[in-house]
């Protein structure tokens, strides 16, 4: 990211990478954190921020997560320009809107489910013994682990998933005390959740 550090001196904004799966864009007193990851040699920038902050009186404060179209039309090309200036291929991944969102299908999530199973196994959690299922969430581009029997397992399971998917910034935890798969449910996704059940709590 040394190239980005040099480039930002030319502009009234900055682009930084504070860690795996995260890119931070600052403009004036506003800060946006975007998911970013590499796929087939291309950097994929997710076109909706997972976090927003605003700076007032020497402190940063969380800001509502609405991201209007004019802001995206200004910010995303700037970030892509910075990255491409360093010789990197960049693709912006936008979320489908309206009815098309409900029809989203991401076949690669089946591979991600296999990776999640391996991550949980390595962390000491096995299917049936500690949880009942791993379900795909195509609308939110994520996974949902259901039927977790012990509350003490929730945080370690979530930590294992975060290590495997650092660009999936949205996490949710809830308790289902009835139904086919009673127990705790952990969900992790790349897009802000819109398909989760009522009563879920955003852990970000």
mmCIF file of C-alpha atoms in Angstrom:
data_model
loop_
_atom_site.group_PDB
_atom_site.id
_atom_site.type_symbol
_atom_site.label_atom_id
_atom_site.label_comp_id
_atom_site.label_asym_id
_atom_site.label_seq_id
_atom_site.Cartn_x
_atom_site.Cartn_y
_atom_site.Cartn_z
ATOM 1 C CA UNK A 1 0.000 0.000 0.000
ATOM 2 C CA UNK A 2 3.019 2.367 -0.232
ATOM 3 C CA UNK A 3 1.842 3.391 -3.715
ATOM 4 C CA UNK A 4 -1.499 4.421 -2.291
ATOM 5 C CA UNK A 5 0.230 6.456 0.397
ATOM 6 C CA UNK A 6 2.156 8.382 -2.223
ATOM 7 C CA UNK A 7 -0.838 8.903 -4.470
ATOM 8 C CA UNK A 8 -3.103 10.285 -1.779
ATOM 9 C CA UNK A 9 -0.898 13.400 -1.495
ATOM 10 C CA UNK A 10 -2.301 14.514 -4.865
ATOM 11 C CA UNK A 11 -5.916 14.400 -3.778
ATOM 12 C CA UNK A 12 -8.256 15.612 -1.042
ATOM 13 C CA UNK A 13 -9.037 12.046 -0.091
ATOM 14 C CA UNK A 14 -7.085 8.967 0.967
ATOM 15 C CA UNK A 15 -7.255 5.230 0.355
ATOM 16 C CA UNK A 16 -5.730 2.815 2.859
ATOM 17 C CA UNK A 17 -5.792 -0.873 3.724
ATOM 18 C CA UNK A 18 -5.896 -1.383 7.531
ATOM 19 C CA UNK A 19 -6.003 -5.184 7.284
ATOM 20 C CA UNK A 20 -7.066 -8.207 5.274
ATOM 21 C CA UNK A 21 -10.391 -7.773 3.521
ATOM 22 C CA UNK A 22 -10.756 -4.057 4.336
ATOM 23 C CA UNK A 23 -10.211 -0.843 2.418
ATOM 24 C CA UNK A 24 -10.756 2.557 4.048
ATOM 25 C CA UNK A 25 -11.624 5.666 2.031
ATOM 26 C CA UNK A 26 -11.496 9.070 3.774
ATOM 27 C CA UNK A 27 -12.856 12.287 2.321
ATOM 28 C CA UNK A 28 -13.107 15.416 4.427
ATOM 29 C CA UNK A 29 -14.581 14.411 7.771
ATOM 30 C CA UNK A 30 -16.120 11.160 6.475
ATOM 31 C CA UNK A 31 -14.730 7.657 6.447
ATOM 32 C CA UNK A 32 -16.014 4.604 4.560
ATOM 33 C CA UNK A 33 -14.851 1.011 5.021
ATOM 34 C CA UNK A 34 -15.365 -1.287 2.031
ATOM 35 C CA UNK A 35 -14.912 -5.074 1.747
ATOM 36 C CA UNK A 36 -12.222 -5.999 -0.762
ATOM 37 C CA UNK A 37 -10.762 -9.350 -1.822
ATOM 38 C CA UNK A 38 -8.750 -10.985 -4.578
ATOM 39 C CA UNK A 39 -10.284 -13.344 -7.115
ATOM 40 C CA UNK A 40 -8.363 -14.836 -10.057
ATOM 41 C CA UNK A 41 -5.710 -12.132 -9.874
ATOM 42 C CA UNK A 42 -8.242 -9.287 -9.756
ATOM 43 C CA UNK A 43 -9.058 -7.098 -6.763
ATOM 44 C CA UNK A 44 -12.805 -7.100 -6.206
ATOM 45 C CA UNK A 45 -14.118 -3.977 -4.499
ATOM 46 C CA UNK A 46 -17.578 -4.437 -2.983
ATOM 47 C CA UNK A 47 -19.626 -1.424 -4.015
ATOM 48 C CA UNK A 48 -21.325 -0.758 -0.678
ATOM 49 C CA UNK A 49 -19.497 0.212 2.534
ATOM 50 C CA UNK A 50 -19.799 -2.014 5.568
ATOM 51 C CA UNK A 51 -18.983 0.831 7.979
ATOM 52 C CA UNK A 52 -19.250 4.613 7.881
ATOM 53 C CA UNK A 53 -17.922 7.162 10.345
ATOM 54 C CA UNK A 54 -17.975 10.946 10.618
ATOM 55 C CA UNK A 55 -15.440 13.123 12.469
ATOM 56 C CA UNK A 56 -16.658 15.806 14.848
ATOM 57 C CA UNK A 57 -14.703 17.691 17.509
ATOM 58 C CA UNK A 58 -11.606 15.462 17.496
ATOM 59 C CA UNK A 59 -13.561 12.177 17.641
ATOM 60 C CA UNK A 60 -14.969 9.647 15.152
ATOM 61 C CA UNK A 61 -18.646 8.697 15.400
ATOM 62 C CA UNK A 62 -20.597 5.919 13.701
ATOM 63 C CA UNK A 63 -22.792 7.149 10.883
ATOM 64 C CA UNK A 64 -26.000 5.599 9.466
ATOM 65 C CA UNK A 65 -25.283 3.050 6.766
ATOM 66 C CA UNK A 66 -27.221 4.605 3.923
ATOM 67 C CA UNK A 67 -24.979 5.018 0.882
ATOM 68 C CA UNK A 68 -26.701 7.218 -1.706
ATOM 69 C CA UNK A 69 -26.080 6.655 -5.394
ATOM 70 C CA UNK A 70 -24.313 10.025 -5.915
ATOM 71 C CA UNK A 71 -21.769 9.108 -3.216
ATOM 72 C CA UNK A 72 -21.091 5.769 -4.884
ATOM 73 C CA UNK A 73 -20.730 7.376 -8.291
ATOM 74 C CA UNK A 74 -18.082 9.693 -6.864
ATOM 75 C CA UNK A 75 -16.211 7.428 -4.473
ATOM 76 C CA UNK A 76 -16.003 4.047 -6.213
ATOM 77 C CA UNK A 77 -14.285 5.335 -9.394
ATOM 78 C CA UNK A 78 -11.762 7.199 -7.231
ATOM 79 C CA UNK A 79 -10.861 4.044 -5.323
ATOM 80 C CA UNK A 80 -10.602 2.026 -8.527
ATOM 81 C CA UNK A 81 -8.353 4.726 -10.024
ATOM 82 C CA UNK A 82 -6.011 4.570 -7.044
ATOM 83 C CA UNK A 83 -5.728 0.798 -7.215
ATOM 84 C CA UNK A 84 -5.240 0.686 -10.971
ATOM 85 C CA UNK A 85 -2.515 3.326 -10.711
ATOM 86 C CA UNK A 86 -0.539 0.714 -8.780
ATOM 87 C CA UNK A 87 -0.835 -1.723 -11.666
ATOM 88 C CA UNK A 88 -3.663 -3.743 -10.132
ATOM 89 C CA UNK A 89 -6.705 -5.009 -12.032
ATOM 90 C CA UNK A 90 -9.896 -3.931 -10.270
ATOM 91 C CA UNK A 91 -13.545 -4.947 -10.518
ATOM 92 C CA UNK A 92 -16.391 -3.299 -8.614
ATOM 93 C CA UNK A 93 -19.039 -5.730 -7.379
ATOM 94 C CA UNK A 94 -22.450 -4.099 -7.055
ATOM 95 C CA UNK A 95 -25.438 -5.589 -5.305
ATOM 96 C CA UNK A 96 -28.518 -6.210 -7.417
ATOM 97 C CA UNK A 97 -31.503 -3.987 -6.696
ATOM 98 C CA UNK A 98 -35.210 -4.669 -6.456
ATOM 99 C CA UNK A 99 -36.670 -7.989 -7.651
ATOM 100 C CA UNK A 100 -33.315 -9.006 -9.161
ATOM 101 C CA UNK A 101 -31.849 -9.177 -5.665
ATOM 102 C CA UNK A 102 -34.246 -11.954 -4.692
ATOM 103 C CA UNK A 103 -33.083 -13.959 -7.718
ATOM 104 C CA UNK A 104 -29.388 -13.735 -6.877
ATOM 105 C CA UNK A 105 -27.512 -17.028 -7.116
ATOM 106 C CA UNK A 106 -23.825 -17.349 -6.297
ATOM 107 C CA UNK A 107 -22.610 -20.907 -7.017
ATOM 108 C CA UNK A 108 -19.253 -20.177 -5.372
ATOM 109 C CA UNK A 109 -21.065 -20.120 -2.020
ATOM 110 C CA UNK A 110 -21.168 -23.923 -2.190
ATOM 111 C CA UNK A 111 -17.361 -23.896 -2.115
ATOM 112 C CA UNK A 112 -17.437 -21.363 0.703
ATOM 113 C CA UNK A 113 -19.709 -23.679 2.666
ATOM 114 C CA UNK A 114 -17.102 -26.424 2.315
ATOM 115 C CA UNK A 115 -14.395 -24.048 3.529
ATOM 116 C CA UNK A 116 -16.555 -23.016 6.481
ATOM 117 C CA UNK A 117 -17.002 -26.665 7.437
ATOM 118 C CA UNK A 118 -13.225 -27.133 7.344
ATOM 119 C CA UNK A 119 -12.645 -24.002 9.412
ATOM 120 C CA UNK A 120 -15.110 -25.153 12.064
ATOM 121 C CA UNK A 121 -13.633 -28.651 12.105
ATOM 122 C CA UNK A 122 -10.145 -27.186 12.609
ATOM 123 C CA UNK A 123 -11.520 -25.094 15.484
ATOM 124 C CA UNK A 124 -12.931 -28.228 17.137
ATOM 125 C CA UNK A 125 -16.572 -27.996 16.021
ATOM 126 C CA UNK A 126 -18.189 -30.798 14.072
ATOM 127 C CA UNK A 127 -21.456 -31.172 12.192
ATOM 128 C CA UNK A 128 -24.268 -32.743 14.247
ATOM 129 C CA UNK A 129 -22.213 -32.669 17.442
ATOM 130 C CA UNK A 130 -21.927 -28.872 17.759
ATOM 131 C CA UNK A 131 -24.206 -27.463 15.049
ATOM 132 C CA UNK A 132 -26.868 -28.841 12.717
ATOM 133 C CA UNK A 133 -26.396 -27.113 9.350
ATOM 134 C CA UNK A 134 -24.573 -24.554 7.194
ATOM 135 C CA UNK A 135 -26.982 -22.747 4.888
ATOM 136 C CA UNK A 136 -26.287 -20.423 1.963
ATOM 137 C CA UNK A 137 -27.591 -16.844 1.927
ATOM 138 C CA UNK A 138 -27.477 -15.806 -1.732
ATOM 139 C CA UNK A 139 -29.167 -12.417 -1.277
ATOM 140 C CA UNK A 140 -26.622 -11.336 1.336
ATOM 141 C CA UNK A 141 -23.684 -13.350 -0.076
ATOM 142 C CA UNK A 142 -22.987 -15.254 3.108
ATOM 143 C CA UNK A 143 -23.485 -18.320 5.255
ATOM 144 C CA UNK A 144 -25.672 -19.192 8.217
ATOM 145 C CA UNK A 145 -24.643 -21.754 10.838
ATOM 146 C CA UNK A 146 -27.733 -23.075 12.633
ATOM 147 C CA UNK A 147 -28.480 -25.304 15.585
ATOM 148 C CA UNK A 148 -25.483 -24.331 17.718
ATOM 149 C CA UNK A 149 -26.222 -26.071 20.984
ATOM 150 C CA UNK A 150 -24.044 -24.160 23.458
ATOM 151 C CA UNK A 151 -23.941 -20.383 23.773
ATOM 152 C CA UNK A 152 -20.263 -20.563 24.719
ATOM 153 C CA UNK A 153 -19.509 -21.893 21.218
ATOM 154 C CA UNK A 154 -20.979 -18.858 19.431
ATOM 155 C CA UNK A 155 -17.998 -16.488 19.701
ATOM 156 C CA UNK A 156 -15.330 -19.102 18.784
ATOM 157 C CA UNK A 157 -17.413 -20.209 15.781
ATOM 158 C CA UNK A 158 -17.821 -16.596 14.679
ATOM 159 C CA UNK A 159 -14.073 -15.969 15.123
ATOM 160 C CA UNK A 160 -13.230 -18.999 12.954
ATOM 161 C CA UNK A 161 -15.524 -17.771 10.190
ATOM 162 C CA UNK A 162 -14.077 -14.260 10.328
ATOM 163 C CA UNK A 163 -10.575 -15.650 9.876
ATOM 164 C CA UNK A 164 -11.666 -17.545 6.783
ATOM 165 C CA UNK A 165 -13.753 -14.735 5.293
ATOM 166 C CA UNK A 166 -12.129 -11.425 6.327
ATOM 167 C CA UNK A 167 -14.036 -9.531 3.614
ATOM 168 C CA UNK A 168 -17.410 -10.598 5.038
ATOM 169 C CA UNK A 169 -17.917 -7.812 7.572
ATOM 170 C CA UNK A 170 -21.550 -8.313 8.611
ATOM 171 C CA UNK A 171 -22.265 -10.792 11.399
ATOM 172 C CA UNK A 172 -25.467 -11.661 13.202
ATOM 173 C CA UNK A 173 -26.349 -13.826 16.166
ATOM 174 C CA UNK A 174 -29.778 -14.926 17.347
ATOM 175 C CA UNK A 175 -31.397 -17.669 19.393
ATOM 176 C CA UNK A 176 -34.073 -19.953 17.981
ATOM 177 C CA UNK A 177 -35.722 -21.685 20.918
ATOM 178 C CA UNK A 178 -38.218 -23.618 18.799
ATOM 179 C CA UNK A 179 -38.645 -25.086 15.336
ATOM 180 C CA UNK A 180 -36.762 -27.705 13.370
ATOM 181 C CA UNK A 181 -33.281 -26.537 14.389
ATOM 182 C CA UNK A 182 -33.406 -25.046 17.887
ATOM 183 C CA UNK A 183 -30.267 -23.374 19.168
ATOM 184 C CA UNK A 184 -28.066 -20.412 18.391
ATOM 185 C CA UNK A 185 -27.686 -19.162 14.838
ATOM 186 C CA UNK A 186 -24.602 -17.357 13.526
ATOM 187 C CA UNK A 187 -24.652 -15.620 10.154
ATOM 188 C CA UNK A 188 -21.809 -13.884 8.336
ATOM 189 C CA UNK A 189 -22.172 -12.054 5.023
ATOM 190 C CA UNK A 190 -20.455 -9.683 2.610
ATOM 191 C CA UNK A 191 -23.515 -7.523 1.911
ATOM 192 C CA UNK A 192 -25.652 -5.870 4.605
ATOM 193 C CA UNK A 193 -28.298 -8.423 5.589
ATOM 194 C CA UNK A 194 -31.790 -8.113 4.209
ATOM 195 C CA UNK A 195 -32.970 -11.720 4.314
ATOM 196 C CA UNK A 196 -32.434 -12.510 7.996
ATOM 197 C CA UNK A 197 -35.267 -13.173 10.413
ATOM 198 C CA UNK A 198 -36.632 -10.531 12.767
ATOM 199 C CA UNK A 199 -34.908 -10.290 16.108
ATOM 200 C CA UNK A 200 -31.376 -10.644 14.728
ATOM 201 C CA UNK A 201 -28.698 -8.392 16.115
ATOM 202 C CA UNK A 202 -25.904 -6.901 14.032
ATOM 203 C CA UNK A 203 -22.652 -7.686 15.806
ATOM 204 C CA UNK A 204 -20.570 -5.035 13.953
#
